[in-house]
Coordinates of C-alpha atoms and ligand atoms in Angstrom, one line a residue:
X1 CA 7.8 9.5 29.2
X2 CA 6.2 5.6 28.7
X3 CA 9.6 3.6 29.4
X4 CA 9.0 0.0 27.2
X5 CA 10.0 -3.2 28.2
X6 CA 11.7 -5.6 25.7
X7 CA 12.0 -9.0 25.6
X8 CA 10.4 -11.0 22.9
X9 CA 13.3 -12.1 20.5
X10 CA 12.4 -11.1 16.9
X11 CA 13.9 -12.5 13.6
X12 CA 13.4 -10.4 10.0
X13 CA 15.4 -8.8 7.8
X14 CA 17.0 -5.0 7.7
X15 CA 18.3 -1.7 6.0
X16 CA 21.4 -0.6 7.9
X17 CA 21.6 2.9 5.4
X18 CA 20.5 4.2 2.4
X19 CA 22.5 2.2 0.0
X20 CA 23.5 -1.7 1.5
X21 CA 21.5 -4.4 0.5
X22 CA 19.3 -5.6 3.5
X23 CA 20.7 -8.4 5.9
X24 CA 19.4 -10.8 8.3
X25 CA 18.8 -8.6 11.5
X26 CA 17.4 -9.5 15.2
X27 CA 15.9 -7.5 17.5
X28 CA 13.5 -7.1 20.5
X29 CA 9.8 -6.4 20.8
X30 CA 7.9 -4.7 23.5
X31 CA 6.5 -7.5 26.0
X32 CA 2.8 -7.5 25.6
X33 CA 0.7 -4.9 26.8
X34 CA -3.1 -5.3 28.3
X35 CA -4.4 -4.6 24.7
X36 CA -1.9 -5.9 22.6
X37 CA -1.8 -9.2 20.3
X38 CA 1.0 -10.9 19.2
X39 CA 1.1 -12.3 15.8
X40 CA 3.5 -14.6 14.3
X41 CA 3.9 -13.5 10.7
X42 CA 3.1 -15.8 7.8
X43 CA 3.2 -13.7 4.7
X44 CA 4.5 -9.7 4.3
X45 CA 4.0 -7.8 1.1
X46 CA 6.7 -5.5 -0.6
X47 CA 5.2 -2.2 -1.0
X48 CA 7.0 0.4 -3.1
X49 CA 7.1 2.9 -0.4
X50 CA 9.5 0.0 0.9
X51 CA 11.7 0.8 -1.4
X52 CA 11.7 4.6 -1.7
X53 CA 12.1 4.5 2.4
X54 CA 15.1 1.8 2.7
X55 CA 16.6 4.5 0.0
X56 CA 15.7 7.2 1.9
X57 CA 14.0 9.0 -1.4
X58 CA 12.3 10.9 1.0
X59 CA 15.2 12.3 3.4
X60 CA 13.1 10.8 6.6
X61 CA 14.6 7.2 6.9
X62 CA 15.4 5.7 10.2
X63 CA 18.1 2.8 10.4
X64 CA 18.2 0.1 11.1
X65 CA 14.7 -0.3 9.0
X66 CA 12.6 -3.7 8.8
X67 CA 10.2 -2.1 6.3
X68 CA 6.7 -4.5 6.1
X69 CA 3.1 -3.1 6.0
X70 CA 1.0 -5.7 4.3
X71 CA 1.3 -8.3 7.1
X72 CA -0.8 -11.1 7.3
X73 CA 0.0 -13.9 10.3
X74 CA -2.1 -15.5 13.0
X75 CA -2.6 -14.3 17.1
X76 CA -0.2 -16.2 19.2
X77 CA -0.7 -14.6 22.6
X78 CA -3.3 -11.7 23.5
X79 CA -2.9 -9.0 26.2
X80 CA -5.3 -9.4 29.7
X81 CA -8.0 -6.9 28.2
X82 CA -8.1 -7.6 24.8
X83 CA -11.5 -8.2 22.8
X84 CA -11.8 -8.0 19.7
X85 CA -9.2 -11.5 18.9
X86 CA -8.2 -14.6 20.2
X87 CA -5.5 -16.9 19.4
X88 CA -5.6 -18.4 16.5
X89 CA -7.3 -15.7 14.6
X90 CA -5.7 -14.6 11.1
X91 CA -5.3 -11.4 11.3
X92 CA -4.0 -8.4 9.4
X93 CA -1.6 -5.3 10.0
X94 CA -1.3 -2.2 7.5
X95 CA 0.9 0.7 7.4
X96 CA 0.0 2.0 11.0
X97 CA 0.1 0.4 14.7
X98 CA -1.3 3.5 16.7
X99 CA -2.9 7.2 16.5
X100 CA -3.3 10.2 19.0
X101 CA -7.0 8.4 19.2
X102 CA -8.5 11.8 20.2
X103 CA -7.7 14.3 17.6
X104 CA -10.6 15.2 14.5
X105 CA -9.3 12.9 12.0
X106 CA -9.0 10.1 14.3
X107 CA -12.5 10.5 15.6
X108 CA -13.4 10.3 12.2
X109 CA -11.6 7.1 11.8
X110 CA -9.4 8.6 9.6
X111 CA -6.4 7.7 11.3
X112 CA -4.0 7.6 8.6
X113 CA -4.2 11.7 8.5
X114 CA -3.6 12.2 12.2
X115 CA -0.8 14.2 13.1
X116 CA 0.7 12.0 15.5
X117 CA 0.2 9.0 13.5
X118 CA 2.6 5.9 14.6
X119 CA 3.7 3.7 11.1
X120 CA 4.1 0.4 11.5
X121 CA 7.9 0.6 10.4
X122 CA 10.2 3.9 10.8
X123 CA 8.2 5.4 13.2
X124 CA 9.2 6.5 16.4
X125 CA 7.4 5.1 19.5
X126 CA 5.8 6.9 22.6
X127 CA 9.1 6.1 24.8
X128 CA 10.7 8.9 22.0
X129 CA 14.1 6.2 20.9
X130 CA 12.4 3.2 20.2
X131 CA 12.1 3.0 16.4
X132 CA 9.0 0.8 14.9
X133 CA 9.9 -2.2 12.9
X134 CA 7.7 -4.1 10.2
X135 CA 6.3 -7.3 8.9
X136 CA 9.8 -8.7 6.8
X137 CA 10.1 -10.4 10.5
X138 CA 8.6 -13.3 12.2
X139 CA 6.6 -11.7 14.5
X140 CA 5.0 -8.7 15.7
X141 CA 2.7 -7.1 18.7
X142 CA 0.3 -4.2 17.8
X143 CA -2.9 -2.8 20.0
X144 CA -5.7 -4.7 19.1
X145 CA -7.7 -1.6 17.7
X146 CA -5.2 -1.5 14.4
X147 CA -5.4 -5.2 13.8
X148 CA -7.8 -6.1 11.3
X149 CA -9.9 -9.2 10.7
X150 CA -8.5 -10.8 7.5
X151 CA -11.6 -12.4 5.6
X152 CA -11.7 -16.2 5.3
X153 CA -12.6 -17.1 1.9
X154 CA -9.3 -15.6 0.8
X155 CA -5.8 -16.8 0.8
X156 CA -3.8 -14.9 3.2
X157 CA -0.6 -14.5 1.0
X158 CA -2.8 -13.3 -1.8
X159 CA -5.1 -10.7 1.0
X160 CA -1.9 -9.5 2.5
X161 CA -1.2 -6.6 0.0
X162 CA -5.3 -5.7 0.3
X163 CA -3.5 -4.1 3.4
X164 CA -1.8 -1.2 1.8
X165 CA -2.3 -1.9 -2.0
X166 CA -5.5 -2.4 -1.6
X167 CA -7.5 0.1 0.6
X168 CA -4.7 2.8 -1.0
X169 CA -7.0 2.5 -3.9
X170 CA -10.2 1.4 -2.7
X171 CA -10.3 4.7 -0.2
X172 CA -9.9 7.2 -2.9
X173 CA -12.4 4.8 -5.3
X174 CA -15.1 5.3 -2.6
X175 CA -14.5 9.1 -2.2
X176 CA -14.5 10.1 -5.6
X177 CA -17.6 7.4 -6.2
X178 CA -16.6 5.1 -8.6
X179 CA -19.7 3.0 -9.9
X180 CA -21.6 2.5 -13.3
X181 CA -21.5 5.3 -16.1
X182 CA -17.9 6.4 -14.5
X183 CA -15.0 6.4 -16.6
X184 CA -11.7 5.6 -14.6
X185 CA -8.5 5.9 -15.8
X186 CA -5.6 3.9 -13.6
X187 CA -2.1 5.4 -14.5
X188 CA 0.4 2.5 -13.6
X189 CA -0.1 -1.3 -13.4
X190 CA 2.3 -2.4 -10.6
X191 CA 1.2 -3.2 -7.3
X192 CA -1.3 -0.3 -6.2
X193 CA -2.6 -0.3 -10.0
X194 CA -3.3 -3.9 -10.8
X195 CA -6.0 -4.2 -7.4
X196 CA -7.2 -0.8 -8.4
X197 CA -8.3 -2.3 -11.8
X198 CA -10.1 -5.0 -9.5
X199 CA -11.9 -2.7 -7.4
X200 CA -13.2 -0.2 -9.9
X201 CA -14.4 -3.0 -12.2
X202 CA -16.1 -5.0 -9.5
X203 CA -17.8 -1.4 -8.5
X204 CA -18.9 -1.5 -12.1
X205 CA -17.2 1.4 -13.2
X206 CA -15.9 1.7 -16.9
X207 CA -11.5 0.9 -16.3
X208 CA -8.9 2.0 -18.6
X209 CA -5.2 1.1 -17.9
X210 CA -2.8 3.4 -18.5
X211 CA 1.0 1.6 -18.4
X212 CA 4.7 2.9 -20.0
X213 CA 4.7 -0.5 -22.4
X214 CA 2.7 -2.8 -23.8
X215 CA 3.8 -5.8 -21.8
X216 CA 0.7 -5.9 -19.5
X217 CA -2.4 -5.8 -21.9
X218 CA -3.1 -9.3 -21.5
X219 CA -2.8 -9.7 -18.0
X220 CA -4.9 -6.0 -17.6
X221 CA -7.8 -7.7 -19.0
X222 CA -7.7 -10.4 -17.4
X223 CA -7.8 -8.4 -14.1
X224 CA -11.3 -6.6 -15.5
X225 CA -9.6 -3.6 -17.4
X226 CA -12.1 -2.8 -20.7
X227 CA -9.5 -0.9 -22.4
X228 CA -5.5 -0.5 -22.4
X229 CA -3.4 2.3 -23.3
X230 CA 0.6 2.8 -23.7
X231 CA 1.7 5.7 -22.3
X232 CA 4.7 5.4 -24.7
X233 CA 2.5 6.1 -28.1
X234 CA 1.8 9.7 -28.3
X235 CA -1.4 9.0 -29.7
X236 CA -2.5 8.1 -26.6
X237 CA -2.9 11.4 -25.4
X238 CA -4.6 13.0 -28.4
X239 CA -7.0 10.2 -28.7
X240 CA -7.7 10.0 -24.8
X241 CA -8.2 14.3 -24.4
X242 CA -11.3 14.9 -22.2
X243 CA -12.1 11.4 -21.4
X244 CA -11.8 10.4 -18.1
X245 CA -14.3 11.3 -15.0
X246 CA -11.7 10.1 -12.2
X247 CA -8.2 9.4 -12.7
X248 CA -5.6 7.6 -10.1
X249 CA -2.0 8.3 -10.4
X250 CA -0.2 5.2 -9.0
X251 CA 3.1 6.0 -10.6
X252 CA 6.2 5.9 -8.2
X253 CA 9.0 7.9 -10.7
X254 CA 8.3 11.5 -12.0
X255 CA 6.5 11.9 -15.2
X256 CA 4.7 14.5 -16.9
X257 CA 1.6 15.0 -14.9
X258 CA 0.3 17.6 -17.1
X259 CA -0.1 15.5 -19.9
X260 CA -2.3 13.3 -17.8
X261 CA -4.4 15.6 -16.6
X262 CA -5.8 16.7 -20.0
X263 CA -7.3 13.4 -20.4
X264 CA -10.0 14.6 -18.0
X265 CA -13.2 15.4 -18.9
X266 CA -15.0 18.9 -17.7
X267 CA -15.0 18.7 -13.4
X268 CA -12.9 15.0 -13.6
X269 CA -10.6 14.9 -10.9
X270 CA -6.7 13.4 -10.9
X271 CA -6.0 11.3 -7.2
X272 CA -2.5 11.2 -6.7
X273 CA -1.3 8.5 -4.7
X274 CA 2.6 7.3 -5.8
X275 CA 5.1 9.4 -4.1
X276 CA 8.5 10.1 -6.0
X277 CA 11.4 11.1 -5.2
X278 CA 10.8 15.0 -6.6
X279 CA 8.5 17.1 -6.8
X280 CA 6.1 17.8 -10.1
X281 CA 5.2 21.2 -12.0
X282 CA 1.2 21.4 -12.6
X283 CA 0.8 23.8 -15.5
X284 CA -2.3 25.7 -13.8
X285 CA -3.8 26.1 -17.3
X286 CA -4.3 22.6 -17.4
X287 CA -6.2 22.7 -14.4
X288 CA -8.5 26.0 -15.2
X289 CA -9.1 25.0 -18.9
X290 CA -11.7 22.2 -17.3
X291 CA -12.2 23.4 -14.2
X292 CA -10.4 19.8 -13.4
X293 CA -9.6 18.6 -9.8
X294 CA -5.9 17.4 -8.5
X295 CA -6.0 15.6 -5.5
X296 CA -4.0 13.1 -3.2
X297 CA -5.2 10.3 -0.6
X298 CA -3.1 8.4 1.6
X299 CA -4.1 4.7 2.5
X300 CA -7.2 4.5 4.7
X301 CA -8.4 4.3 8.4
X302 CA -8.5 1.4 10.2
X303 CA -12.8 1.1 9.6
X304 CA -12.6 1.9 6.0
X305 CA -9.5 -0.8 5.7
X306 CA -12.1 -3.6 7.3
X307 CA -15.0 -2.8 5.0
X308 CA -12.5 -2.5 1.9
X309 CA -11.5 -6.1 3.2
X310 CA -15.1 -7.3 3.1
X311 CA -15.9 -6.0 -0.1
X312 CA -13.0 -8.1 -1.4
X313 CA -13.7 -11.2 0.5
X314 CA -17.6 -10.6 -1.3
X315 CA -16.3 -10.0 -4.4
X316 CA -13.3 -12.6 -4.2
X317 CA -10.5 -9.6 -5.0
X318 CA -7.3 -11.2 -4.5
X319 CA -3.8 -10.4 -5.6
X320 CA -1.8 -11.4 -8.3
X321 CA 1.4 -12.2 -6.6
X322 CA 4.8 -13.9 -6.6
X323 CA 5.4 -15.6 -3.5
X324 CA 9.1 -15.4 -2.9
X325 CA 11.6 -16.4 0.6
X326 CA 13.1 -13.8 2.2
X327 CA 16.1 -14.2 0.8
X328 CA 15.6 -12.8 -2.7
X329 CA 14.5 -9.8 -1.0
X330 CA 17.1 -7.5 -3.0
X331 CA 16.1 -9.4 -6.1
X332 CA 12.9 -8.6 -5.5
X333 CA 13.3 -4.8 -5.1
X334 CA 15.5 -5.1 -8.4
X335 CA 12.3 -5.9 -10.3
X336 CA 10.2 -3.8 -8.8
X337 CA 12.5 -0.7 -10.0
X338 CA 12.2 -2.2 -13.3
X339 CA 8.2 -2.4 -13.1
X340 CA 8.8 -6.1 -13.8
X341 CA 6.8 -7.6 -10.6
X342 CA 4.0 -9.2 -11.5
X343 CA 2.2 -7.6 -9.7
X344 CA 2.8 -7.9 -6.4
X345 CA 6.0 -9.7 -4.5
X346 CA 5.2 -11.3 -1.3
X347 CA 7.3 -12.3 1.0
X348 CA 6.8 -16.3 2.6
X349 CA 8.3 -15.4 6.1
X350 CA 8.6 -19.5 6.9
X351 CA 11.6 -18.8 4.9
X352 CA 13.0 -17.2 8.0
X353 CA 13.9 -20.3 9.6
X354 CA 16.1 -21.5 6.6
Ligands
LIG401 P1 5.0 -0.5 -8.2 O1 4.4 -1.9 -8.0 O2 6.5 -0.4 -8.5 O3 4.1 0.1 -9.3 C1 4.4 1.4 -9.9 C2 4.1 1.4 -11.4 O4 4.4 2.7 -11.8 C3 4.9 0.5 -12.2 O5 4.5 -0.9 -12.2 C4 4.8 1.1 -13.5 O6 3.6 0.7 -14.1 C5 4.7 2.6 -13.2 N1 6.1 3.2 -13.4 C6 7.2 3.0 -12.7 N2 8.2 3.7 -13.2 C7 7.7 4.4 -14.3 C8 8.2 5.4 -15.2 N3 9.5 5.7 -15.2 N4 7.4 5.9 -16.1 C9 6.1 5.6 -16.1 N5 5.5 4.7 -15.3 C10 6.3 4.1 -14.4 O7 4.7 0.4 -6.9 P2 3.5 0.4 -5.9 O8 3.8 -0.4 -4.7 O9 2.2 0.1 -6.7 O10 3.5 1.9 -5.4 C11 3.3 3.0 -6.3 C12 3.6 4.3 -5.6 O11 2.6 4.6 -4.7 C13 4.9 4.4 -4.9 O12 5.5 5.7 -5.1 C14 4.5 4.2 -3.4 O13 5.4 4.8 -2.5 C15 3.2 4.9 -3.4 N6 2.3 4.5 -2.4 C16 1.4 5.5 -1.9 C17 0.5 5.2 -0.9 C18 -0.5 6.2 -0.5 O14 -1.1 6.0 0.6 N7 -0.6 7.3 -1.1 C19 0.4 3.9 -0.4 C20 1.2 2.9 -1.0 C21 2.2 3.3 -1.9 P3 3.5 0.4 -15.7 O15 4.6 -0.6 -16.0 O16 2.1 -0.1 -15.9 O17 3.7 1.7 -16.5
LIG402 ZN1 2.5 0.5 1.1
LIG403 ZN1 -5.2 11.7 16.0

C-alpha cells in the first residue's frame, strides 16, 4: 500500500453530508511527487454533477467533499522529473487526476472508461483512505500526464468549463460525426447544452435547441442555434417526428425519453449524457420502429480533451458564464436547480482570501 505524505495547507470550500449547505473547509495535499505539478487555482466551474454528488443523488458520495472539475490555475512548483510544464504555465484540470495507465481503454486514451479511474473529487486515492478533493480550493497537485495545456487566446475563467462542459459534448459530437448536412438536436441549454450548440455549429452541422421554456431563444441564437424548440408545446413533438440525425440528451432531471427519441430520423442515434437521479423506461418500440440508436458517453480522455481545447482556441469557443466568489456558492447551486444559470457559474477562487 503507497503510504502519502501531507503537508501542503489547502483552502476551498466543502460538503460535510448530503443536505448542509457547503462551508469553508481546510485540508492537506500530498507533498509533491517526481511528476507532479502544483497549481494554484484561479477559476473553478460548477458542473451539475456537483450538485447531484454533494446530494448524494447517486448513493456514492464521500464526505467531506470539495467538488471542482473544470479547474483552470497556473503551475506553481513542478515535481524533479516533470516535462511536459513549467511554472508559470496556465494550465487545466478535468474530472480525472489518474488511471490504471495499462488497461485497453487507457491505452486507447480513453481514460475516462477505465476501471480504476481516479476522479479528481470523491475518489479514493492509491493509499485506500485518502479521499480526492477538487478545484472549489486554492490549490491543487495532479501527475503531469492529466494536466492539460489551456490555450492562450482564451480567457481562462471562460475555458475553464471547456474542461468538463465542453469535451462532455465535443467527445460524443466527434463520435457520432457531426459536420455539414447533419441535423443535431441538443436537448437542454444549461451548462453542457449551451457549448454543445457552439461546437456543433462551428463543425457546421445543422443545431436545433431543445429547452423546457422559451426563456433562452434569444441567447440560443446568439450561441449559433438555427432553430429553437419548447419542449413545453406539444406541437413540438408532432412537428419535429423523424427529424433529427444525432440527438444529445444533456438533461439532469427525469423526463420522458421516449418522446425524444421519436424525433429521430431512420438509423439517428440519441447520446445520453445527463445523469438523474432515477432511472428511465425506453419503450423498445420506439427504438425498433426506426431502427434508432440510444447511447451514452462520458467526458473524454485526456488526448481527446487537448484537441477539443484546440479546436476551441481555433474557433474562439468560449463560455458564457457568470463569474461569482465563493461565497454565493449555495446560491449558485439554487439556480442551477432552477435551470436559471446562465449558462455556466464559475467560481473566482481569489475570493478565497476574503
Ligand atoms: P445544467 O447546467 O443544470 O443544465 C441542465 C439543463 O437541463 C437545464 O439548463 C435545463 O435546460 C434542463 N432541465 C433541467 N431540469 C429539467 C426538467 N425538469 N425538465 C426538462 N429539462 C430540464 O447541468 P449541466 O452541468 O449541463 O449537466 C447536465 C447533466 O449532465 C447533469 O445530470 C450532469 O450530472 C451530467 N453530466 C454528465 C457528464 C458525462 O460525462 N456524461 C459530464 C458532465 C455532466 P432548459 O432550461 O434548456 O430546458
Ligand atoms: Zn462535470
Ligand atoms: Zn486503465
Amino acid at each position: 500500500m503507497i503510504t502519502l505524505g501531507f503537508m501542503i495547507e489547502v483552502k476551498g470550500y466543502a460538503a460535510h453530508n448530503a443536505s448542509s449547505p457547503l462551508s469553508p473547509f481546510s485540508f492537506e495535499r500530498r507533498n509533491l511527487l517526481d511528476y507532479d505539478v502544483m497549481i494554484d487555482i484561479n477559476y473553478c466551474g460548477i458542473c451539475h454533477t456537483d450538485i447531484h454528488q454533494v446530494k448524494n443523488e447517486w448513493g456514492r458520495s464521500n464526505y467531506p467533499m470539495v467538488p471542482g472539475h473544470e479547474i483552470v490555475g497556473v503551475v506553481s512548483k513542478v515535481g524533479s522529473k516533470v516535462t511536459q510544464f513549467k511554472v508559470g504555465n496556465q494550465v487545466g484540470v478535468g474530472c480525472f487526476v489518474d488511471s490504471c495507465r495499462n488497461c485497453d481503454t487507457c491505452k486507447k486514451g480513453l481514460e475516462q472508461y477505465c476501471s480504476s479511474l481516479l476522479t479528481t473529487y470523491n475518489g479514493i486515492e492509491k493509499d485506500g483512505k485518502t479521499i480526492t478533493q477538487g478545484g472549489y480550493s486554492n490549490k491543487i497537485i495532479v501527475d503531469e500526464n492529466y494536466v492539460l495545456h489551456m490555450p492562450e487566446n482564451l480567457k481562462p475563467e471562460n475555458a475553464a468549463p471547456l474542461l468538463c462542459a465542453g469535451i462532455t459534448l465535443y467527445s460524443p459530437l466527434m463520435k457520432w460525426n457531426a459536420g455539414p448536412g447533419k441535423k443535431i438536436g441538443i436537448i437542454g441549454l444549461g451548462g453542457l447544452g449551451h457549448i454543445g450548440v457552439k461546437i456543433a455549429h462551428a463543425l457546421g452541422a445543422e443545431v436545433s435547441v431543445l429547452s423546457h421554456s422559451h426563456k433562452k431563444q434569444k441567447d440560443s441564437m446568439k450561441m449559433g442555434a438555427d432553430y429553437f424548440y419548447s419542449s413545453s408545446d406539444p406541437k413540438t413533438f408532432e412537428k419535429l417526428e423523424g427529424y433529427f440525425d444525432i440527438m444529445i440528451n444533456t438533461i439532469s432531471a427525469n423526463v420522458d425519453l421516449n418522446e425524444y427519441l421519436n424525433l429521430l430520423k431512420l438509423d439517428g442515434t440519441m447520446v445520453i449524457v445527463g445523469i438523474p437521479e432515477k432511472d428511465s423506461h425506453i419503450s423498445p418500440y420506439t427504438l425498433i420502429s426506426a431502427r434508432r440508436n440510444l447511447t451514452g458517453s462520458l467526458i473524454g480522455g485526456i488526448l481527446e480533451t487537448q484537441q477539443m481545447l484546440d479546436f476551441c482556441s481555433k474557433h474562439k469557443i468560449e463560455c458564457d458564464v457568470e463569474l461569482i466568489s465563493i461565497q454565493k456558492i449555495n446560491e449558485a447551486y439554487e439556480r442551477i436547480i432552477n435551470s436559471d444559470v446562465r449558462y455556466r457559474f464559475v467560481i473566482d477562487l481569489s475570493s478565497l482570501k476574503c
